Amino acid sequence: MRNIWIIARKEFKQFFVSPVAYAIALAVFLIMGVLFYATILSAAYQQYAPGVQVILGPLATIFLFTTPAITMRALPDEQRTGTLELLLTAPVRDWELVIGKWLGSMGFILTILLVTWVYPIILNRLVDPGIDQGVLVSGYLGLFLMVAAFAAIGVAVGTLFSNQIAAFFTTLGILLVLWMIGYPSTASGALGPSLLSYLDISEHFYPTFYRGIIDLKDVVYFLSLIALALFLGSISVESRRWR
Amino acid sequence: MMIRANALTKDYGNRRAIENLTFNARKGEILGFLGPNGAGKTTTMRILTGFMPPSSGSVEIGGYDVIENSLEVRRIVGYLPETVPLYADMTVYEYLEYMGSLRKVSHLENRIKETLEQVELSERSNSYVGALSKGMRQRLGLAQALIHKPEVLILDEPTIGLDPGQVVNFRQLIREIGKDKTVLLSTHILPEAQQVCDRVLIINNGHIVAEDTPEQLQARLTGSQRVFIQIRGDAQEVLPLIEHIPGVIRVQLRNQDSLEFETLPGKEVRPAVAKTLIQAGFDLLQIQNINLSLEEIFLKLTREEPAGVIESQK
Ligand SMILES: Nc1ncnc2c1ncn2[C@@H]1O[C@H](COP(=O)(O)OP(=O)(O)O)[C@@H](O)[C@H]1O
Ligand SMILES: [Mg+2]
């Protein structure tokens, strides 16, 4: 267990000496800033009070695209530079490595997520009588769980590659599929919950967390997705020994 | 025995990298793994360190099975892989701190200091790893392998890419370390094995072709002598004469007037050769033994047939 912490801490620290990490963080804030500014302007013009959703919606989409870039380095780089050989011949269990990497990435993501908190604070000052705090809390909880699942998938996919770009696009591909997989059944008007829409990540965010509802079913969904991804990632690290 | 490898075989897909390797290493012994590129040295070491399992066979290190008790084995083994595994954006100190804490080294701060002194990197403690020279990186890699005072040290071509001065120092350092540890060192450079190792295992094409001390290897092979002779006249004419002398094998023309042959181990044939030539009316200008250098032994063992001259000593 201590190894998880050691690996996570090292992973977390490395983000702060990595130019790529700063570029990602900067991109998140810039895109959010521009969108936020545009929304506020148009709201002022059209005379309506924007809700927290104008922040949650863009953030969810931005993280869908940036999380693969945050996790793409975790394991592929260790493979490329040969340091994976060091870790796999040290007394470290495969799952400690995978969980440590995931926690380290989560630390960085959480840092970004906390800094984006400035947008709701600004919004709260701009609108009268202030924003809905309930939606803010449930929205951020949902975002956090969802991004944690993105990151777990990203780390797991990374075990398969020694090339960061390959890891990035594969992760993004999987996330996009999971993001839209329920869309066909919703669009075709099929009534009732289908398996595909249950698997759909966005189906566990927009109808509930995004609207201020915290549903245990969605929490369980995200936690299971995280556990499954990390489990498969550990298996994959173990199996690379046998390849 | 510190290391017991038994009938190791490893296939990559349907390509066999090593076959049926069996060897042991004692406590406090420096065992050399000598062989050309592609011989299977790295593959064997990766199996020993638990990085990957063999296709068949087994290894015990310090009494632990590498697969069954992988974590225990990894605790007592220090490993320097062929491509030195470093994190360029960490400092020397941070790197050793990371590896040391993963290996649960107690009094880590002192131990890092000690290890840095041992590999002569103390002044670079705060440098970024990416800014180190090749030689320093190699020494840092070694420091990482030593940080937890392992009982067994496995070094995969540790002097590759160093300049000659650094190589000498590095070999000295390994000899020093080898006094109280079991060291397994691979190399494709013969003098290195000769200088550093107590015992050498020559490996080629995934097979062990010889196993002995460097001195013994040389002695056993030079038991079979190579002889050079020069005559006045055409060497072609004397070739059949010499071929018929008992104990002479593999006669080859060298020049118009000279030829070379080998002797069966332990036979002194020079007097007989001289007598034969003179009786047949040739002028013998020169006859001399050519010692096979270890380089030649190595080439013989790795390029030609493995068996015959040397039998693997069990
Ligand atoms: N990961 C791998 N996949 C496929 N073949 C490999 C792999 N690693 C090594 N080999 C092959 O196995 C043989 C032994 O390689 P190696 O153990 O690296 O030799 P050495 O370290 O003595 O140079 C070589 O023929 C090499 O091409
Ligand atoms: Mg090699």
Coordinates of C-alpha atoms and ligand atoms in Angstrom, one line a residue:
Chain A
M1 CA 0.0 0.0 0.0
R2 CA 2.9 2.3 0.8
N3 CA 4.2 1.8 -2.7
I4 CA 0.9 3.2 -4.2
W5 CA 1.5 6.4 -2.3
I6 CA 5.2 6.6 -3.3
I7 CA 4.3 6.1 -6.9
A8 CA 1.4 8.4 -6.8
R9 CA 3.4 11.2 -5.2
K10 CA 6.2 10.9 -7.7
E11 CA 3.7 10.8 -10.6
F12 CA 2.0 13.9 -9.2
K13 CA 5.2 15.8 -8.8
Q14 CA 6.3 15.0 -12.3
F15 CA 3.3 16.9 -13.8
F16 CA 4.7 20.1 -12.3
V17 CA 8.0 19.8 -14.2
S18 CA 6.4 18.7 -17.4
P19 CA 5.7 21.4 -20.1
V20 CA 3.0 19.2 -21.5
A21 CA 1.1 19.2 -18.3
Y22 CA 1.2 23.0 -18.1
A23 CA 0.1 23.3 -21.7
I24 CA -2.9 21.1 -20.8
A25 CA -3.8 23.1 -17.8
L26 CA -3.5 26.3 -19.7
A27 CA -5.7 24.9 -22.5
V28 CA -8.4 24.0 -20.0
F29 CA -8.4 27.5 -18.5
L30 CA -8.2 29.3 -21.8
I31 CA -11.1 27.4 -23.4
M32 CA -13.2 27.6 -20.3
G33 CA -12.4 31.3 -19.9
V34 CA -13.4 32.1 -23.5
L35 CA -16.6 30.0 -23.3
F36 CA -17.4 31.5 -20.0
Y37 CA -16.9 35.1 -21.2
A38 CA -19.0 34.5 -24.3
T39 CA -21.9 32.9 -22.2
I40 CA -21.9 35.8 -19.7
L41 CA -22.0 38.4 -22.5
S42 CA -24.8 36.7 -24.4
A43 CA -26.7 36.2 -21.1
A44 CA -26.4 39.8 -20.3
Y45 CA -27.6 40.7 -23.8
Q46 CA -30.5 38.4 -23.7
Q47 CA -31.3 39.3 -20.1
Y48 CA -31.4 35.8 -18.5
A49 CA -29.5 34.5 -15.5
P50 CA -27.2 31.6 -16.5
G51 CA -27.0 28.6 -14.2
V52 CA -24.0 26.5 -13.1
Q53 CA -24.7 24.3 -16.2
V54 CA -22.8 26.8 -18.4
I55 CA -19.7 25.8 -16.5
L56 CA -20.4 22.1 -15.9
G57 CA -21.3 21.3 -19.5
P58 CA -18.1 22.7 -21.2
L59 CA -15.9 21.3 -18.4
A60 CA -17.3 17.8 -19.0
T61 CA -16.5 18.0 -22.7
I62 CA -13.1 19.6 -22.1
F63 CA -12.1 16.8 -19.7
L64 CA -13.3 14.2 -22.2
F65 CA -10.6 15.4 -24.5
T66 CA -7.8 16.4 -22.1
T67 CA -7.9 13.4 -19.7
P68 CA -6.4 11.1 -22.3
A69 CA -3.6 13.7 -22.7
I70 CA -3.0 13.7 -19.0
T71 CA -2.8 10.0 -18.6
M72 CA -1.0 9.2 -21.9
R73 CA 2.4 9.6 -20.3
A74 CA 1.8 7.5 -17.2
L75 CA 2.8 4.1 -18.4
P76 CA 3.8 4.5 -22.1
D77 CA 6.7 6.7 -21.1
E78 CA 7.9 4.1 -18.6
Q79 CA 7.9 1.5 -21.4
R80 CA 9.6 3.7 -23.9
T81 CA 12.5 4.8 -21.6
G82 CA 12.9 1.3 -20.1
T83 CA 12.1 2.4 -16.5
L84 CA 9.2 0.0 -16.5
E85 CA 11.8 -2.8 -16.3
L86 CA 13.1 -1.0 -13.1
L87 CA 9.6 -0.9 -11.6
L88 CA 8.7 -4.5 -12.5
T89 CA 11.9 -5.8 -11.1
A90 CA 11.5 -3.8 -7.9
P91 CA 9.3 -5.3 -5.1
V92 CA 6.2 -3.5 -6.4
R93 CA 3.0 -5.3 -7.3
D94 CA 1.5 -4.7 -10.7
W95 CA -1.7 -3.3 -9.2
E96 CA 0.2 -1.0 -6.9
L97 CA 1.9 0.4 -10.0
V98 CA -1.4 0.9 -11.9
I99 CA -3.3 2.4 -8.9
G100 CA -0.3 4.6 -8.0
K101 CA -0.2 6.0 -11.6
W102 CA -3.9 6.6 -11.5
L103 CA -3.9 8.4 -8.2
G104 CA -1.0 10.6 -9.3
S105 CA -2.9 11.6 -12.4
M106 CA -6.0 12.2 -10.3
G107 CA -4.0 14.5 -8.1
F108 CA -3.2 16.6 -11.1
I109 CA -6.7 16.5 -12.5
L110 CA -8.1 17.5 -9.0
T111 CA -5.7 20.5 -9.0
I112 CA -7.1 21.6 -12.3
L113 CA -10.7 21.0 -11.2
L114 CA -10.2 23.0 -8.0
V115 CA -8.8 25.9 -10.0
T116 CA -11.8 25.9 -12.3
W117 CA -13.8 26.6 -9.2
V118 CA -13.1 30.3 -9.8
Y119 CA -15.7 30.3 -12.6
P120 CA -18.6 29.4 -10.3
I121 CA -17.3 32.0 -7.8
I122 CA -17.3 34.7 -10.5
L123 CA -20.7 33.6 -11.7
N124 CA -22.1 33.7 -8.2
R125 CA -21.2 37.4 -8.0
L126 CA -22.6 38.2 -11.4
V127 CA -26.1 36.7 -11.1
D128 CA -28.8 37.6 -8.7
P129 CA -29.7 36.0 -6.3
G130 CA -26.6 33.8 -6.8
I131 CA -26.1 30.3 -8.2
D132 CA -27.7 27.1 -7.1
Q133 CA -25.2 25.7 -4.6
G134 CA -26.8 22.3 -4.7
V135 CA -26.2 21.9 -8.5
L136 CA -22.7 23.2 -8.0
V137 CA -21.8 20.5 -5.5
S138 CA -23.5 17.7 -7.3
G139 CA -22.1 18.8 -10.6
Y140 CA -18.6 18.9 -9.3
L141 CA -19.0 15.6 -7.6
G142 CA -20.2 14.1 -10.9
L143 CA -17.4 15.7 -12.8
F144 CA -14.9 14.4 -10.3
L145 CA -16.3 10.8 -10.5
M146 CA -16.5 10.9 -14.3
V147 CA -13.0 12.3 -14.8
A148 CA -11.7 9.7 -12.3
A149 CA -13.2 7.0 -14.6
F150 CA -11.7 8.7 -17.7
A151 CA -8.3 8.6 -16.0
A152 CA -8.6 5.0 -14.9
I153 CA -9.4 4.1 -18.5
G154 CA -6.5 6.2 -19.7
V155 CA -4.0 4.5 -17.4
A156 CA -5.3 1.1 -18.3
V157 CA -5.0 1.8 -22.0
G158 CA -1.5 3.1 -21.4
T159 CA -0.3 -0.3 -20.2
L160 CA -0.7 -1.5 -23.8
F161 CA 1.5 1.1 -25.5
S162 CA 5.0 2.5 -25.4
N163 CA 3.9 5.4 -27.6
Q164 CA 2.1 8.3 -26.0
I165 CA 0.2 9.4 -29.1
A166 CA -1.1 5.9 -29.7
A167 CA -2.2 5.8 -26.1
F168 CA -3.9 9.2 -26.4
F169 CA -5.9 8.3 -29.5
T170 CA -6.9 4.9 -28.3
T171 CA -8.1 6.3 -24.9
L172 CA -9.9 9.1 -26.6
G173 CA -11.6 6.6 -29.0
I174 CA -12.8 4.4 -26.1
L175 CA -14.0 7.4 -24.2
L176 CA -15.9 8.8 -27.2
V177 CA -17.6 5.5 -27.8
L178 CA -18.6 5.2 -24.1
W179 CA -19.7 8.8 -24.2
M180 CA -22.1 8.3 -27.1
I181 CA -22.9 4.6 -27.0
G182 CA -26.4 5.2 -25.6
Y183 CA -27.2 7.8 -28.1
P184 CA -28.7 5.5 -30.8
S185 CA -31.2 4.0 -28.5
T186 CA -32.2 7.4 -27.1
A187 CA -32.5 8.9 -30.5
S188 CA -34.6 6.1 -31.9
G189 CA -37.0 6.7 -29.2
A190 CA -36.8 3.3 -27.6
L191 CA -38.5 3.6 -24.3
G192 CA -37.0 2.3 -21.0
P193 CA -33.4 1.8 -20.1
S194 CA -31.5 -0.3 -22.5
L195 CA -28.1 -1.9 -21.8
L196 CA -26.4 0.5 -24.1
S197 CA -27.7 3.6 -22.5
Y198 CA -26.8 2.1 -19.1
L199 CA -23.2 1.8 -20.3
D200 CA -23.2 5.4 -21.6
I201 CA -21.1 7.6 -19.5
S202 CA -23.0 10.8 -20.3
E203 CA -26.3 9.1 -19.3
H204 CA -24.9 9.0 -15.7
F205 CA -24.0 12.6 -15.7
Y206 CA -26.4 14.8 -17.5
P207 CA -29.8 13.5 -16.2
T208 CA -28.6 13.6 -12.6
F209 CA -25.4 15.2 -11.3
Y210 CA -25.8 18.0 -13.9
R211 CA -29.2 18.8 -12.6
G212 CA -28.4 18.7 -9.0
I213 CA -29.4 15.1 -8.3
I214 CA -27.0 12.7 -6.6
D215 CA -28.2 9.2 -7.4
L216 CA -26.4 6.3 -5.7
K217 CA -26.8 4.3 -8.9
D218 CA -24.6 6.7 -10.8
V219 CA -22.0 6.8 -8.0
V220 CA -21.9 3.0 -8.1
Y221 CA -21.6 3.1 -11.9
F222 CA -18.6 5.3 -11.9
L223 CA -16.9 3.5 -9.0
S224 CA -17.4 0.2 -10.8
L225 CA -16.0 1.6 -14.0
I226 CA -12.9 2.8 -12.2
A227 CA -12.4 -0.5 -10.4
L228 CA -12.9 -2.4 -13.7
A229 CA -10.5 -0.3 -15.6
L230 CA -7.8 -0.5 -12.9
F231 CA -8.3 -4.2 -12.6
L232 CA -7.9 -4.7 -16.4
G233 CA -4.9 -2.4 -16.3
S234 CA -3.2 -4.5 -13.7
I235 CA -4.0 -7.7 -15.6
S236 CA -2.5 -6.1 -18.7
V237 CA 0.8 -5.2 -16.9
E238 CA 1.0 -8.7 -15.5
S239 CA 0.3 -10.2 -18.9
R240 CA 3.0 -8.2 -20.6
R241 CA 5.5 -10.3 -18.6
W242 CA 4.1 -13.4 -20.4
R243 CA 4.1 -11.9 -23.9
Chain B
M1 CA 24.4 -21.6 -4.0
M2 CA 23.0 -18.1 -4.4
I3 CA 21.7 -18.6 -7.9
R4 CA 20.5 -21.9 -9.3
A5 CA 19.2 -21.8 -12.9
N6 CA 17.8 -25.0 -14.1
A7 CA 17.1 -25.8 -17.8
L8 CA 16.0 -22.3 -18.7
T9 CA 14.3 -22.0 -22.1
K10 CA 12.7 -18.9 -23.5
D11 CA 10.7 -18.5 -26.7
Y12 CA 9.7 -15.2 -28.2
G13 CA 6.8 -16.3 -30.4
N14 CA 8.3 -19.2 -32.2
R15 CA 11.8 -17.8 -32.0
R16 CA 13.9 -19.6 -29.4
A17 CA 16.2 -17.1 -27.6
I18 CA 17.8 -19.4 -25.0
E19 CA 17.6 -23.2 -24.7
N20 CA 18.2 -25.4 -21.7
L21 CA 20.6 -23.1 -19.8
T22 CA 21.7 -24.6 -16.5
F23 CA 24.1 -22.8 -14.2
N24 CA 24.8 -21.9 -10.6
A25 CA 26.5 -19.0 -8.9
R26 CA 28.0 -19.1 -5.4
K27 CA 27.8 -16.5 -2.8
G28 CA 30.6 -13.9 -3.3
E29 CA 31.3 -15.0 -6.8
I30 CA 31.5 -12.7 -9.9
L31 CA 30.0 -14.8 -12.7
G32 CA 30.6 -13.5 -16.2
F33 CA 28.1 -14.0 -19.0
L34 CA 30.1 -13.7 -22.2
G35 CA 28.6 -13.9 -25.6
P36 CA 28.1 -11.9 -28.8
N37 CA 25.0 -9.7 -29.4
G38 CA 21.9 -11.8 -29.7
A39 CA 23.3 -14.6 -27.7
G40 CA 20.6 -14.5 -25.1
K41 CA 22.3 -12.7 -22.2
T42 CA 19.6 -10.0 -21.7
T43 CA 16.9 -12.6 -22.0
T44 CA 18.5 -14.7 -19.3
M45 CA 19.0 -11.8 -16.9
R46 CA 15.4 -10.7 -17.4
I47 CA 14.2 -14.1 -16.3
L48 CA 16.5 -14.0 -13.3
T49 CA 15.2 -10.6 -12.2
G50 CA 11.6 -11.7 -12.5
F51 CA 10.9 -9.2 -15.3
M52 CA 9.6 -12.1 -17.4
P53 CA 9.1 -15.8 -16.8
P54 CA 10.9 -18.5 -18.7
S55 CA 9.0 -20.6 -21.2
S56 CA 10.3 -23.6 -19.2
G57 CA 12.8 -24.3 -16.5
S58 CA 13.2 -22.7 -13.1
V59 CA 15.4 -20.3 -11.2
E60 CA 16.1 -20.1 -7.5
I61 CA 17.8 -17.0 -6.0
G62 CA 18.7 -17.1 -2.4
G63 CA 16.5 -20.1 -2.0
Y64 CA 13.4 -18.4 -3.5
D65 CA 11.8 -19.4 -6.7
V66 CA 11.7 -16.5 -9.1
I67 CA 8.1 -17.1 -10.1
E68 CA 6.5 -18.4 -6.9
N69 CA 8.3 -16.0 -4.6
S70 CA 8.8 -13.2 -7.1
L71 CA 8.6 -10.3 -4.6
E72 CA 11.2 -12.0 -2.2
V73 CA 13.6 -12.5 -5.1
R74 CA 13.1 -8.9 -6.2
R75 CA 13.9 -7.7 -2.7
I76 CA 17.3 -9.3 -2.6
V77 CA 18.3 -8.6 -6.2
G78 CA 19.8 -5.4 -7.6
Y79 CA 19.5 -5.0 -11.3
L80 CA 21.1 -2.7 -13.8
P81 CA 19.3 -3.3 -17.2
E82 CA 21.1 -2.9 -20.5
T83 CA 19.4 0.5 -21.2
V84 CA 20.0 2.3 -17.9
P85 CA 16.5 3.2 -16.7
L86 CA 16.5 6.8 -15.5
Y87 CA 14.0 9.6 -15.1
A88 CA 15.6 12.6 -16.9
D89 CA 13.5 15.2 -15.0
M90 CA 14.4 14.0 -11.6
T91 CA 17.6 15.0 -9.7
V92 CA 20.1 12.3 -8.8
Y93 CA 19.0 12.5 -5.2
E94 CA 15.3 12.3 -6.0
Y95 CA 15.9 9.3 -8.2
L96 CA 17.7 7.4 -5.5
E97 CA 15.1 8.5 -3.0
Y98 CA 12.3 7.2 -5.2
M99 CA 14.0 3.8 -5.8
G100 CA 15.1 3.6 -2.2
S101 CA 11.7 4.2 -0.8
L102 CA 10.1 1.7 -3.2
R103 CA 12.6 -0.8 -1.8
K104 CA 11.9 0.3 1.7
V105 CA 15.5 1.1 2.6
S106 CA 15.9 2.2 6.2
H107 CA 17.8 5.4 7.0
L108 CA 17.4 6.3 3.4
E109 CA 19.1 9.6 3.6
N110 CA 22.4 8.1 4.9
R111 CA 22.2 5.2 2.6
I112 CA 21.8 7.5 -0.4
K113 CA 24.9 9.5 0.7
E114 CA 26.8 6.3 1.2
T115 CA 25.9 4.9 -2.2
L116 CA 26.6 8.2 -4.0
E117 CA 30.1 8.1 -2.5
Q118 CA 30.6 4.5 -3.5
V119 CA 29.8 5.3 -7.2
E120 CA 31.6 8.7 -6.9
L121 CA 28.6 10.9 -7.7
S122 CA 28.4 12.8 -4.4
E123 CA 29.0 16.2 -6.0
R124 CA 26.2 15.6 -8.5
S125 CA 23.5 14.9 -6.0
N126 CA 21.4 17.9 -7.0
S127 CA 22.0 17.7 -10.8
Y128 CA 19.2 16.6 -13.0
V129 CA 19.6 13.1 -14.3
G130 CA 19.1 14.3 -17.9
A131 CA 22.2 16.5 -17.6
L132 CA 24.6 13.7 -16.6
S133 CA 27.2 12.3 -18.9
K134 CA 27.0 8.7 -20.1
G135 CA 29.5 7.5 -17.6
M136 CA 27.7 9.2 -14.7
R137 CA 24.3 7.8 -15.8
Q138 CA 25.8 4.3 -15.8
R139 CA 27.1 4.9 -12.3
L140 CA 23.8 6.2 -11.2
G141 CA 22.2 3.1 -12.6
L142 CA 24.6 1.1 -10.6
A143 CA 23.8 3.2 -7.5
Q144 CA 20.1 2.4 -8.0
A145 CA 21.0 -1.3 -8.1
L146 CA 23.0 -1.1 -4.9
I147 CA 20.8 1.2 -2.8
H148 CA 19.1 -1.7 -0.9
K149 CA 22.3 -3.6 -0.3
P150 CA 21.2 -6.5 -2.4
E151 CA 22.7 -10.0 -2.0
V152 CA 22.7 -10.5 -5.7
L153 CA 23.7 -8.0 -8.3
I154 CA 22.8 -8.4 -11.9
L155 CA 24.5 -6.1 -14.4
D156 CA 23.6 -6.3 -18.1
E157 CA 26.6 -5.0 -20.2
P158 CA 27.4 -2.3 -17.6
T159 CA 30.4 -0.9 -19.3
I160 CA 28.9 -0.5 -22.8
G161 CA 29.2 3.0 -24.1
L162 CA 31.8 4.2 -21.6
D163 CA 35.1 5.7 -22.6
P164 CA 38.2 3.6 -21.8
G165 CA 39.2 5.5 -18.7
Q166 CA 35.7 5.1 -17.3
V167 CA 35.6 1.4 -18.2
V168 CA 38.7 0.8 -16.1
N169 CA 37.2 2.6 -13.1
F170 CA 33.9 0.9 -13.5
R171 CA 35.4 -2.6 -13.6
Q172 CA 37.4 -1.8 -10.5
L173 CA 34.2 -0.7 -8.8
I174 CA 32.5 -3.9 -9.8
R175 CA 35.4 -6.0 -8.5
E176 CA 35.2 -4.1 -5.2
I177 CA 31.4 -4.7 -4.9
G178 CA 31.8 -8.3 -5.9
K179 CA 33.9 -9.1 -2.8
D180 CA 30.8 -9.6 -0.6
K181 CA 28.0 -10.1 -3.2
T182 CA 27.1 -12.5 -5.8
V183 CA 27.5 -10.6 -9.1
L184 CA 26.2 -11.7 -12.5
L185 CA 27.7 -9.6 -15.2
S186 CA 27.1 -9.9 -18.9
T187 CA 29.4 -8.6 -21.6
H188 CA 30.4 -9.2 -25.1
I189 CA 33.9 -8.0 -24.4
L190 CA 36.3 -10.8 -23.6
P191 CA 39.0 -9.0 -21.7
E192 CA 36.3 -7.6 -19.5
A193 CA 35.2 -11.0 -18.5
Q194 CA 38.8 -12.0 -18.0
Q195 CA 39.6 -9.0 -15.8
V196 CA 36.4 -8.8 -13.7
C197 CA 35.0 -12.3 -13.4
D198 CA 35.9 -15.3 -11.2
R199 CA 34.2 -17.6 -13.6
V200 CA 33.0 -17.2 -17.1
L201 CA 30.1 -18.7 -18.9
I202 CA 30.3 -18.5 -22.6
I203 CA 26.9 -18.3 -24.3
N204 CA 26.2 -18.3 -27.9
N205 CA 22.9 -18.7 -29.8
G206 CA 21.1 -19.4 -26.6
H207 CA 23.4 -22.2 -25.5
I208 CA 26.2 -22.4 -23.0
V209 CA 29.2 -23.4 -24.9
A210 CA 31.8 -23.3 -22.1
E211 CA 32.0 -22.6 -18.4
D212 CA 35.2 -22.2 -16.5
T213 CA 37.6 -19.7 -14.9
P214 CA 39.2 -17.4 -17.4
E215 CA 42.6 -19.0 -16.7
Q216 CA 41.3 -22.5 -17.1
L217 CA 39.5 -21.7 -20.3
Q218 CA 42.8 -20.5 -21.8
A219 CA 44.8 -23.4 -20.4
R220 CA 42.4 -26.0 -21.6
L221 CA 42.3 -24.7 -25.1
T222 CA 46.0 -24.0 -25.4
G223 CA 46.3 -27.7 -24.5
S224 CA 45.7 -27.9 -28.2
Q225 CA 48.5 -26.0 -29.8
R226 CA 48.6 -24.1 -33.0
V227 CA 51.9 -24.3 -34.8
F228 CA 53.3 -22.2 -37.6
I229 CA 56.1 -23.5 -39.9
Q230 CA 58.0 -21.9 -42.7
I231 CA 60.2 -23.8 -45.2
R232 CA 62.3 -23.0 -48.2
G233 CA 60.3 -24.0 -51.2
D234 CA 56.6 -24.8 -51.9
A235 CA 54.6 -25.4 -48.8
Q236 CA 52.0 -27.3 -50.9
E237 CA 54.5 -30.1 -51.3
V238 CA 55.0 -30.7 -47.6
L239 CA 51.3 -30.6 -46.7
P240 CA 50.6 -34.3 -47.2
L241 CA 53.7 -35.2 -45.3
I242 CA 52.7 -33.2 -42.3
E243 CA 49.1 -34.3 -42.4
H244 CA 50.3 -37.9 -41.8
I245 CA 52.2 -37.1 -38.6
P246 CA 50.2 -38.4 -35.6
G247 CA 48.8 -35.7 -33.5
V248 CA 48.5 -33.1 -36.3
I249 CA 45.1 -31.9 -37.3
R250 CA 43.7 -29.1 -39.5
V251 CA 46.7 -28.3 -41.6
Q252 CA 46.2 -25.1 -43.6
L253 CA 48.4 -23.3 -46.1
R254 CA 49.2 -19.8 -44.9
N255 CA 51.5 -18.5 -47.7
Q256 CA 53.5 -19.9 -50.6
D257 CA 56.2 -21.1 -48.2
S258 CA 54.4 -21.5 -44.8
L259 CA 51.6 -23.4 -43.2
E260 CA 49.8 -23.7 -40.0
F261 CA 48.3 -26.7 -38.1
E262 CA 46.8 -27.6 -34.8
T263 CA 47.8 -30.4 -32.5
L264 CA 45.6 -32.7 -30.5
P265 CA 45.5 -31.6 -26.9
G266 CA 48.7 -32.4 -24.9
K267 CA 50.7 -33.6 -27.9
E268 CA 54.1 -32.1 -28.6
V269 CA 54.6 -32.8 -32.3
R270 CA 57.3 -30.2 -33.2
P271 CA 60.3 -32.6 -33.0
A272 CA 58.5 -35.1 -35.3
V273 CA 57.5 -32.4 -37.7
A274 CA 61.1 -31.1 -37.9
K275 CA 62.5 -34.5 -38.3
T276 CA 60.1 -35.5 -41.1
L277 CA 60.7 -32.3 -43.1
I278 CA 64.5 -32.5 -42.9
Q279 CA 64.5 -36.2 -43.7
A280 CA 62.4 -35.4 -46.8
G281 CA 65.0 -32.9 -47.8
F282 CA 63.3 -29.6 -47.1
D283 CA 65.0 -26.6 -45.4
L284 CA 63.0 -25.7 -42.2
L285 CA 63.3 -22.0 -41.7
Q286 CA 60.9 -21.5 -38.8
I287 CA 58.7 -23.5 -36.5
Q288 CA 56.8 -21.9 -33.6
N289 CA 53.8 -22.2 -31.4
I290 CA 51.1 -19.7 -31.7
N291 CA 49.2 -19.2 -28.5
L292 CA 45.5 -18.9 -29.0
S293 CA 44.5 -15.7 -27.3
L294 CA 41.3 -15.7 -25.4
E295 CA 39.9 -13.6 -28.2
E296 CA 40.5 -16.5 -30.6
I297 CA 39.1 -19.0 -28.1
F298 CA 36.0 -16.9 -27.9
L299 CA 35.7 -16.7 -31.7
K300 CA 36.3 -20.4 -32.0
L301 CA 33.6 -21.2 -29.4
T302 CA 31.1 -18.8 -30.7
R303 CA 31.6 -19.0 -34.4
E304 CA 32.6 -22.6 -34.9
E305 CA 31.3 -25.8 -33.5
P306 CA 30.6 -25.7 -29.8
A307 CA 31.6 -29.2 -28.8
G308 CA 34.8 -31.0 -29.2
V309 CA 37.6 -28.9 -27.9
I310 CA 35.9 -27.9 -24.7
E311 CA 33.4 -29.8 -22.8
S312 CA 31.2 -27.8 -20.5
Q313 CA 32.3 -28.4 -16.9
K314 CA 29.6 -29.3 -14.6
Ligands
LIG1 N1 11.3 -8.9 -26.9 C1 11.8 -9.7 -27.8 N2 10.9 -10.2 -28.8 C2 11.4 -11.0 -29.8 N3 12.7 -11.4 -29.8 C3 13.5 -11.0 -28.9 C4 13.1 -10.1 -27.9 N4 14.2 -9.9 -27.1 C5 15.2 -10.6 -27.6 N5 14.8 -11.2 -28.7 C6 15.7 -12.2 -29.5 O1 16.2 -13.1 -28.6 C7 17.6 -13.3 -28.9 C8 18.4 -13.1 -27.7 O2 18.4 -11.7 -27.4 P1 19.1 -11.0 -26.1 O3 18.7 -11.8 -24.9 O4 18.7 -9.6 -26.1 O5 20.6 -11.2 -26.5 P2 21.9 -10.4 -25.9 O6 21.5 -9.7 -24.7 O7 22.9 -11.5 -25.6 O8 22.4 -9.5 -27.0 C9 17.9 -12.4 -30.1 O9 17.9 -13.2 -31.2 C10 16.9 -11.4 -30.1 O10 16.6 -11.0 -31.4
MG2 MG 21.6 -7.7 -24.4

